[in-house]
């Protein structure tokens, strides 16, 4: 496989006339973040633990030789991991900066035989230059930038093979760690995820809308041909990645939280009461 040339991103003003809802500001924000994205991940134990949990989840459903479509792939951390496990990946992202970092990763790690890439929004999957995937994967809330997930899932039956899997990792509506700030009187922070029309995210000097999901809402965005396989909480008791000092300053406390988190995260309601949740569905053509 060859590395694909970078496609120009269409201005996504069709999403909304409201400036905060276009992908232009999302592109600018993540492009700025791209330069230090991998480094901040390396220094953040919580983020690394969460990523390990996501990968372990996905590995349960992947089969030898599978071809993965990754949405909002960022700098390609997961794409590289899945290639190391023997899979092929078509990695997509909207952001100029992320695509640039992804391209550098492919060149420096000599991955062009197993990772291809394409700059495109997940709302433009009809423009993909390849198909026949066994798995569609989206990690760490890239899909929280869109209100209506059906604008993404509507393309899946056209590119996914029969019995293929989809795994989304999304920020949830109810995060216990955030909610406890209600006891400190910080009501706007505690309730921000419940806002019907999304909360304003501030990243790298840019403002854009972020939407929070329940597994039920995600399921609704898929047609009847997708069956729910598993919902798992990600960051139930362990703090969200912004609290990156907790494991460094209170390692024993973090270890206990991690142990209890593992016990709870597969059981209702903790499989959805978490910073993020991992949801996996399976596609059936009939
Ligand atoms: C928090 S980063 C996660 C990146 C990667 N999945 C990871 O786990 O490292 C979110 C990513 O979503 C991408 N993104 C946001 N909106 C997008 C869209 N409409 N289409 C494709 N990618 C998008 C951003 O460019 C960014 O790379």
PDB file of C-alpha atoms in Angstrom, residues 19-257:
ATOM      1  CA  UNK A  19     -19.116  29.657  14.050  1.00  0.00           C
ATOM      2  CA  UNK A  20     -18.562  27.641  17.198  1.00  0.00           C
ATOM      3  CA  UNK A  21     -19.895  24.569  15.427  1.00  0.00           C
ATOM      4  CA  UNK A  22     -17.766  24.554  12.311  1.00  0.00           C
ATOM      5  CA  UNK A  23     -14.778  22.233  12.115  1.00  0.00           C
ATOM      6  CA  UNK A  24     -12.488  25.147  11.206  1.00  0.00           C
ATOM      7  CA  UNK A  25     -11.806  26.003  14.830  1.00  0.00           C
ATOM      8  CA  UNK A  26     -11.514  22.287  15.657  1.00  0.00           C
ATOM      9  CA  UNK A  27      -8.881  21.969  12.941  1.00  0.00           C
ATOM     10  CA  UNK A  28      -6.916  24.964  14.219  1.00  0.00           C
ATOM     11  CA  UNK A  29      -7.084  23.830  17.863  1.00  0.00           C
ATOM     12  CA  UNK A  30      -5.932  20.262  17.217  1.00  0.00           C
ATOM     13  CA  UNK A  31      -3.314  21.407  14.718  1.00  0.00           C
ATOM     14  CA  UNK A  32      -1.705  23.502  17.469  1.00  0.00           C
ATOM     15  CA  UNK A  33      -1.996  20.644  19.937  1.00  0.00           C
ATOM     16  CA  UNK A  34      -0.479  18.137  17.496  1.00  0.00           C
ATOM     17  CA  UNK A  35       3.100  19.366  18.047  1.00  0.00           C
ATOM     18  CA  UNK A  36       3.208  18.274  21.699  1.00  0.00           C
ATOM     19  CA  UNK A  37       0.418  15.676  21.676  1.00  0.00           C
ATOM     20  CA  UNK A  38       2.677  12.607  21.923  1.00  0.00           C
ATOM     21  CA  UNK A  39       4.917  14.170  24.547  1.00  0.00           C
ATOM     22  CA  UNK A  40       2.062  15.095  26.878  1.00  0.00           C
ATOM     23  CA  UNK A  41       0.753  11.548  26.505  1.00  0.00           C
ATOM     24  CA  UNK A  42       4.145  10.134  27.518  1.00  0.00           C
ATOM     25  CA  UNK A  43       4.087  12.235  30.710  1.00  0.00           C
ATOM     26  CA  UNK A  44       0.517  11.386  31.657  1.00  0.00           C
ATOM     27  CA  UNK A  45       0.162   8.054  33.483  1.00  0.00           C
ATOM     28  CA  UNK A  46      -3.654   8.258  33.556  1.00  0.00           C
ATOM     29  CA  UNK A  47      -3.882   8.795  29.809  1.00  0.00           C
ATOM     30  CA  UNK A  48      -1.490   5.928  29.162  1.00  0.00           C
ATOM     31  CA  UNK A  49      -3.511   3.610  31.437  1.00  0.00           C
ATOM     32  CA  UNK A  50      -6.735   4.610  29.691  1.00  0.00           C
ATOM     33  CA  UNK A  51      -5.211   3.990  26.272  1.00  0.00           C
ATOM     34  CA  UNK A  52      -4.044   0.532  27.371  1.00  0.00           C
ATOM     35  CA  UNK A  53      -7.596  -0.268  28.489  1.00  0.00           C
ATOM     36  CA  UNK A  54      -9.007   0.825  25.112  1.00  0.00           C
ATOM     37  CA  UNK A  55      -6.456  -1.234  23.173  1.00  0.00           C
ATOM     38  CA  UNK A  56      -7.116  -4.328  25.296  1.00  0.00           C
ATOM     39  CA  UNK A  57     -10.843  -3.891  24.615  1.00  0.00           C
ATOM     40  CA  UNK A  58     -10.359  -3.627  20.834  1.00  0.00           C
ATOM     41  CA  UNK A  59      -7.911  -6.541  20.706  1.00  0.00           C
ATOM     42  CA  UNK A  60     -10.693  -8.839  21.993  1.00  0.00           C
ATOM     43  CA  UNK A  61     -12.665  -8.330  18.765  1.00  0.00           C
ATOM     44  CA  UNK A  62      -9.887  -8.082  16.169  1.00  0.00           C
ATOM     45  CA  UNK A  63      -9.054 -11.139  14.133  1.00  0.00           C
ATOM     46  CA  UNK A  64      -5.867 -11.986  12.293  1.00  0.00           C
ATOM     47  CA  UNK A  65      -5.437 -10.010   9.075  1.00  0.00           C
ATOM     48  CA  UNK A  66      -8.139  -7.449   9.879  1.00  0.00           C
ATOM     49  CA  UNK A  67      -8.182  -4.103   8.081  1.00  0.00           C
ATOM     50  CA  UNK A  68      -9.000  -1.145  10.379  1.00  0.00           C
ATOM     51  CA  UNK A  69     -10.476   2.241   9.490  1.00  0.00           C
ATOM     52  CA  UNK A  70      -9.453   4.706  12.160  1.00  0.00           C
ATOM     53  CA  UNK A  71     -11.478   7.909  12.494  1.00  0.00           C
ATOM     54  CA  UNK A  72      -9.929  10.996  14.128  1.00  0.00           C
ATOM     55  CA  UNK A  73      -6.644   9.116  14.356  1.00  0.00           C
ATOM     56  CA  UNK A  74      -4.628  12.084  15.623  1.00  0.00           C
ATOM     57  CA  UNK A  75      -0.861  11.556  15.415  1.00  0.00           C
ATOM     58  CA  UNK A  76      -1.331   7.825  14.845  1.00  0.00           C
ATOM     59  CA  UNK A  77      -0.409   6.424  18.279  1.00  0.00           C
ATOM     60  CA  UNK A  78      -3.069   3.717  18.068  1.00  0.00           C
ATOM     61  CA  UNK A  79      -2.516   3.099  14.358  1.00  0.00           C
ATOM     62  CA  UNK A  80       1.128   2.299  15.109  1.00  0.00           C
ATOM     63  CA  UNK A  81       0.122   0.023  17.984  1.00  0.00           C
ATOM     64  CA  UNK A  82      -2.342  -1.969  15.845  1.00  0.00           C
ATOM     65  CA  UNK A  83       0.215  -2.294  13.066  1.00  0.00           C
ATOM     66  CA  UNK A  84       2.686  -3.692  15.608  1.00  0.00           C
ATOM     67  CA  UNK A  85       0.018  -6.296  16.436  1.00  0.00           C
ATOM     68  CA  UNK A  86      -0.080  -7.323  12.764  1.00  0.00           C
ATOM     69  CA  UNK A  87      -3.054  -5.334  11.428  1.00  0.00           C
ATOM     70  CA  UNK A  88      -3.374  -2.851   8.567  1.00  0.00           C
ATOM     71  CA  UNK A  89      -4.809   0.592   9.238  1.00  0.00           C
ATOM     72  CA  UNK A  90      -6.287   3.380   7.125  1.00  0.00           C
ATOM     73  CA  UNK A  91      -5.932   6.397   9.429  1.00  0.00           C
ATOM     74  CA  UNK A  92      -8.066   9.516   8.890  1.00  0.00           C
ATOM     75  CA  UNK A  93      -8.235  12.868  10.626  1.00  0.00           C
ATOM     76  CA  UNK A  94      -9.462  16.371   9.904  1.00  0.00           C
ATOM     77  CA  UNK A  95      -6.609  18.404  11.354  1.00  0.00           C
ATOM     78  CA  UNK A  96      -3.704  19.642   9.226  1.00  0.00           C
ATOM     79  CA  UNK A  97      -1.303  19.428  12.186  1.00  0.00           C
ATOM     80  CA  UNK A  98      -2.365  15.917  13.228  1.00  0.00           C
ATOM     81  CA  UNK A  99      -2.077  14.651   9.652  1.00  0.00           C
ATOM     82  CA  UNK A 100       1.405  16.162   9.427  1.00  0.00           C
ATOM     83  CA  UNK A 101       2.503  14.336  12.598  1.00  0.00           C
ATOM     84  CA  UNK A 102       0.914  11.120  11.370  1.00  0.00           C
ATOM     85  CA  UNK A 103       2.771  11.411   8.080  1.00  0.00           C
ATOM     86  CA  UNK A 104       6.069  11.909   9.933  1.00  0.00           C
ATOM     87  CA  UNK A 105       5.365   8.861  12.115  1.00  0.00           C
ATOM     88  CA  UNK A 106       4.765   6.713   9.030  1.00  0.00           C
ATOM     89  CA  UNK A 107       7.992   7.906   7.417  1.00  0.00           C
ATOM     90  CA  UNK A 108      10.214   7.724  10.517  1.00  0.00           C
ATOM     91  CA  UNK A 109       8.898   4.341  11.684  1.00  0.00           C
ATOM     92  CA  UNK A 110       8.853   2.963   8.154  1.00  0.00           C
ATOM     93  CA  UNK A 111       5.164   2.048   8.365  1.00  0.00           C
ATOM     94  CA  UNK A 112       4.050   2.827   4.822  1.00  0.00           C
ATOM     95  CA  UNK A 113       3.332  -0.853   4.101  1.00  0.00           C
ATOM     96  CA  UNK A 114       0.782  -1.093   6.865  1.00  0.00           C
ATOM     97  CA  UNK A 115      -0.611   2.409   7.510  1.00  0.00           C
ATOM     98  CA  UNK A 116      -2.222   4.553   4.844  1.00  0.00           C
ATOM     99  CA  UNK A 117      -3.685   7.922   5.682  1.00  0.00           C
ATOM    100  CA  UNK A 118      -6.207  10.374   4.360  1.00  0.00           C
ATOM    101  CA  UNK A 119      -7.133  13.820   5.583  1.00  0.00           C
ATOM    102  CA  UNK A 120     -10.898  13.837   5.834  1.00  0.00           C
ATOM    103  CA  UNK A 121     -13.625  14.606   8.280  1.00  0.00           C
ATOM    104  CA  UNK A 122     -15.648  11.679   9.612  1.00  0.00           C
ATOM    105  CA  UNK A 123     -18.618  13.460   8.058  1.00  0.00           C
ATOM    106  CA  UNK A 124     -17.057  12.901   4.611  1.00  0.00           C
ATOM    107  CA  UNK A 125     -16.474   9.160   4.647  1.00  0.00           C
ATOM    108  CA  UNK A 126     -18.075   8.895   1.200  1.00  0.00           C
ATOM    109  CA  UNK A 127     -14.755  10.375   0.002  1.00  0.00           C
ATOM    110  CA  UNK A 128     -12.644   7.523   1.366  1.00  0.00           C
ATOM    111  CA  UNK A 129     -10.266   6.160  -1.238  1.00  0.00           C
ATOM    112  CA  UNK A 130     -10.441   2.617   0.140  1.00  0.00           C
ATOM    113  CA  UNK A 131     -13.044   0.324   1.746  1.00  0.00           C
ATOM    114  CA  UNK A 132     -13.640  -3.292   2.831  1.00  0.00           C
ATOM    115  CA  UNK A 133     -12.793  -2.728   6.489  1.00  0.00           C
ATOM    116  CA  UNK A 134     -13.256  -5.298   9.232  1.00  0.00           C
ATOM    117  CA  UNK A 135     -13.157  -2.702  11.995  1.00  0.00           C
ATOM    118  CA  UNK A 136     -13.961   0.988  12.467  1.00  0.00           C
ATOM    119  CA  UNK A 137     -12.301   2.619  15.447  1.00  0.00           C
ATOM    120  CA  UNK A 138     -12.478   6.095  16.988  1.00  0.00           C
ATOM    121  CA  UNK A 139     -10.554   6.868  20.172  1.00  0.00           C
ATOM    122  CA  UNK A 140     -10.588   9.568  22.819  1.00  0.00           C
ATOM    123  CA  UNK A 141     -13.536  11.739  22.070  1.00  0.00           C
ATOM    124  CA  UNK A 142     -12.841  12.849  18.506  1.00  0.00           C
ATOM    125  CA  UNK A 143     -16.513  12.110  17.870  1.00  0.00           C
ATOM    126  CA  UNK A 144     -17.598  14.374  20.734  1.00  0.00           C
ATOM    127  CA  UNK A 145     -17.078  17.260  18.285  1.00  0.00           C
ATOM    128  CA  UNK A 146     -20.310  16.347  16.476  1.00  0.00           C
ATOM    129  CA  UNK A 147     -23.863  16.528  17.777  1.00  0.00           C
ATOM    130  CA  UNK A 148     -25.483  13.940  15.515  1.00  0.00           C
ATOM    131  CA  UNK A 149     -23.460  10.751  15.239  1.00  0.00           C
ATOM    132  CA  UNK A 150     -25.711   9.440  12.473  1.00  0.00           C
ATOM    133  CA  UNK A 151     -23.922  11.949  10.187  1.00  0.00           C
ATOM    134  CA  UNK A 152     -20.939   9.605  10.604  1.00  0.00           C
ATOM    135  CA  UNK A 153     -22.517   6.180  11.049  1.00  0.00           C
ATOM    136  CA  UNK A 154     -24.618   6.557   7.870  1.00  0.00           C
ATOM    137  CA  UNK A 155     -21.490   5.730   5.843  1.00  0.00           C
ATOM    138  CA  UNK A 156     -20.546   2.576   7.732  1.00  0.00           C
ATOM    139  CA  UNK A 157     -22.569  -0.016   5.837  1.00  0.00           C
ATOM    140  CA  UNK A 158     -20.842   1.143   2.652  1.00  0.00           C
ATOM    141  CA  UNK A 159     -17.303   0.558   3.915  1.00  0.00           C
ATOM    142  CA  UNK A 160     -17.581  -2.144   6.573  1.00  0.00           C
ATOM    143  CA  UNK A 161     -17.578  -5.866   5.816  1.00  0.00           C
ATOM    144  CA  UNK A 162     -20.294  -8.181   7.078  1.00  0.00           C
ATOM    145  CA  UNK A 163     -19.694  -9.106  10.761  1.00  0.00           C
ATOM    146  CA  UNK A 164     -17.314  -6.177  11.099  1.00  0.00           C
ATOM    147  CA  UNK A 165     -16.994  -4.330  14.411  1.00  0.00           C
ATOM    148  CA  UNK A 166     -17.170  -0.665  15.397  1.00  0.00           C
ATOM    149  CA  UNK A 167     -15.630   0.735  18.586  1.00  0.00           C
ATOM    150  CA  UNK A 168     -16.142   4.340  19.684  1.00  0.00           C
ATOM    151  CA  UNK A 169     -14.513   5.899  22.737  1.00  0.00           C
ATOM    152  CA  UNK A 170     -16.631   8.871  23.763  1.00  0.00           C
ATOM    153  CA  UNK A 171     -16.871  11.344  26.629  1.00  0.00           C
ATOM    154  CA  UNK A 172     -19.945  10.436  28.646  1.00  0.00           C
ATOM    155  CA  UNK A 173     -22.770  12.552  30.017  1.00  0.00           C
ATOM    156  CA  UNK A 174     -22.039  11.673  33.621  1.00  0.00           C
ATOM    157  CA  UNK A 175     -18.505  11.748  34.980  1.00  0.00           C
ATOM    158  CA  UNK A 176     -18.359  11.136  38.779  1.00  0.00           C
ATOM    159  CA  UNK A 177     -15.055  12.991  39.127  1.00  0.00           C
ATOM    160  CA  UNK A 178     -16.517  16.105  37.563  1.00  0.00           C
ATOM    161  CA  UNK A 179     -19.832  15.812  39.324  1.00  0.00           C
ATOM    162  CA  UNK A 180     -18.284  15.944  42.811  1.00  0.00           C
ATOM    163  CA  UNK A 181     -17.325  19.561  42.124  1.00  0.00           C
ATOM    164  CA  UNK A 182     -21.006  20.263  42.902  1.00  0.00           C
ATOM    165  CA  UNK A 183     -20.010  19.898  46.581  1.00  0.00           C
ATOM    166  CA  UNK A 184     -17.467  22.678  46.103  1.00  0.00           C
ATOM    167  CA  UNK A 185     -20.194  24.900  44.682  1.00  0.00           C
ATOM    168  CA  UNK A 186     -18.826  24.714  41.136  1.00  0.00           C
ATOM    169  CA  UNK A 187     -22.212  24.071  39.545  1.00  0.00           C
ATOM    170  CA  UNK A 188     -21.424  25.121  35.982  1.00  0.00           C
ATOM    171  CA  UNK A 189     -18.501  22.643  35.820  1.00  0.00           C
ATOM    172  CA  UNK A 190     -20.479  19.874  37.526  1.00  0.00           C
ATOM    173  CA  UNK A 191     -23.408  20.183  35.107  1.00  0.00           C
ATOM    174  CA  UNK A 192     -21.618  21.198  31.907  1.00  0.00           C
ATOM    175  CA  UNK A 193     -21.972  17.741  30.325  1.00  0.00           C
ATOM    176  CA  UNK A 194     -25.755  17.825  30.668  1.00  0.00           C
ATOM    177  CA  UNK A 195     -26.245  20.818  28.385  1.00  0.00           C
ATOM    178  CA  UNK A 196     -28.575  19.763  25.579  1.00  0.00           C
ATOM    179  CA  UNK A 197     -26.898  21.872  22.927  1.00  0.00           C
ATOM    180  CA  UNK A 198     -23.344  21.050  23.896  1.00  0.00           C
ATOM    181  CA  UNK A 199     -20.737  22.768  26.002  1.00  0.00           C
ATOM    182  CA  UNK A 200     -18.155  25.197  24.666  1.00  0.00           C
ATOM    183  CA  UNK A 201     -14.678  23.668  24.710  1.00  0.00           C
ATOM    184  CA  UNK A 202     -11.624  25.919  24.892  1.00  0.00           C
ATOM    185  CA  UNK A 203      -8.490  24.438  23.375  1.00  0.00           C
ATOM    186  CA  UNK A 204      -5.352  26.222  22.208  1.00  0.00           C
ATOM    187  CA  UNK A 205      -7.125  29.587  22.031  1.00  0.00           C
ATOM    188  CA  UNK A 206     -10.010  28.198  19.990  1.00  0.00           C
ATOM    189  CA  UNK A 207     -13.620  27.689  21.030  1.00  0.00           C
ATOM    190  CA  UNK A 208     -15.845  24.962  19.675  1.00  0.00           C
ATOM    191  CA  UNK A 209     -18.854  22.931  20.738  1.00  0.00           C
ATOM    192  CA  UNK A 210     -18.481  19.575  22.471  1.00  0.00           C
ATOM    193  CA  UNK A 211     -21.362  17.133  22.872  1.00  0.00           C
ATOM    194  CA  UNK A 212     -21.627  14.426  25.515  1.00  0.00           C
ATOM    195  CA  UNK A 213     -23.259  11.053  24.936  1.00  0.00           C
ATOM    196  CA  UNK A 214     -24.975   8.166  26.628  1.00  0.00           C
ATOM    197  CA  UNK A 215     -24.604   4.652  25.187  1.00  0.00           C
ATOM    198  CA  UNK A 216     -28.349   4.776  24.412  1.00  0.00           C
ATOM    199  CA  UNK A 217     -27.893   7.870  22.252  1.00  0.00           C
ATOM    200  CA  UNK A 218     -24.965   6.243  20.429  1.00  0.00           C
ATOM    201  CA  UNK A 219     -26.987   3.101  19.772  1.00  0.00           C
ATOM    202  CA  UNK A 220     -29.805   5.188  18.314  1.00  0.00           C
ATOM    203  CA  UNK A 221     -27.416   6.674  15.756  1.00  0.00           C
ATOM    204  CA  UNK A 222     -26.752   3.216  14.291  1.00  0.00           C
ATOM    205  CA  UNK A 223     -29.311   1.422  12.191  1.00  0.00           C
ATOM    206  CA  UNK A 224     -30.925  -1.915  12.990  1.00  0.00           C
ATOM    207  CA  UNK A 225     -28.069  -3.760  11.316  1.00  0.00           C
ATOM    208  CA  UNK A 226     -25.760  -2.998  14.222  1.00  0.00           C
ATOM    209  CA  UNK A 227     -25.943  -5.053  17.390  1.00  0.00           C
ATOM    210  CA  UNK A 228     -24.611  -3.828  20.729  1.00  0.00           C
ATOM    211  CA  UNK A 229     -21.745  -6.016  21.902  1.00  0.00           C
ATOM    212  CA  UNK A 230     -20.223  -4.251  24.900  1.00  0.00           C
ATOM    213  CA  UNK A 231     -20.137  -1.017  26.917  1.00  0.00           C
ATOM    214  CA  UNK A 232     -17.227  -0.433  29.261  1.00  0.00           C
ATOM    215  CA  UNK A 233     -16.503   2.552  31.525  1.00  0.00           C
ATOM    216  CA  UNK A 234     -13.190   4.341  30.975  1.00  0.00           C
ATOM    217  CA  UNK A 235     -12.126   6.428  33.945  1.00  0.00           C
ATOM    218  CA  UNK A 236     -14.818   5.356  36.439  1.00  0.00           C
ATOM    219  CA  UNK A 237     -12.788   5.795  39.624  1.00  0.00           C
ATOM    220  CA  UNK A 238      -9.393   6.771  38.295  1.00  0.00           C
ATOM    221  CA  UNK A 239      -9.336  10.541  37.833  1.00  0.00           C
ATOM    222  CA  UNK A 240      -9.635  12.141  34.401  1.00  0.00           C
ATOM    223  CA  UNK A 241      -6.314  12.764  32.585  1.00  0.00           C
ATOM    224  CA  UNK A 242      -6.271  16.462  33.588  1.00  0.00           C
ATOM    225  CA  UNK A 243      -5.567  15.275  37.142  1.00  0.00           C
ATOM    226  CA  UNK A 244      -2.253  13.911  35.924  1.00  0.00           C
ATOM    227  CA  UNK A 245      -0.447  14.653  39.210  1.00  0.00           C
ATOM    228  CA  UNK A 246      -2.558  12.220  41.258  1.00  0.00           C
ATOM    229  CA  UNK A 247      -0.571   9.057  40.270  1.00  0.00           C
ATOM    230  CA  UNK A 248       2.724  10.891  40.789  1.00  0.00           C
ATOM    231  CA  UNK A 249       1.873  12.492  44.137  1.00  0.00           C
ATOM    232  CA  UNK A 250      -0.363   9.739  45.582  1.00  0.00           C
ATOM    233  CA  UNK A 251       0.781   6.509  43.897  1.00  0.00           C
ATOM    234  CA  UNK A 252      -0.748   4.174  46.501  1.00  0.00           C
ATOM    235  CA  UNK A 253      -4.116   5.938  46.342  1.00  0.00           C
ATOM    236  CA  UNK A 254      -4.016   5.785  42.530  1.00  0.00           C
ATOM    237  CA  UNK A 255      -3.205   2.063  42.667  1.00  0.00           C
ATOM    238  CA  UNK A 256      -6.262   1.404  44.847  1.00  0.00           C
ATOM    239  CA  UNK A 257      -8.479   3.467  42.529  1.00  0.00           C
TER     240      UNK A 257
END
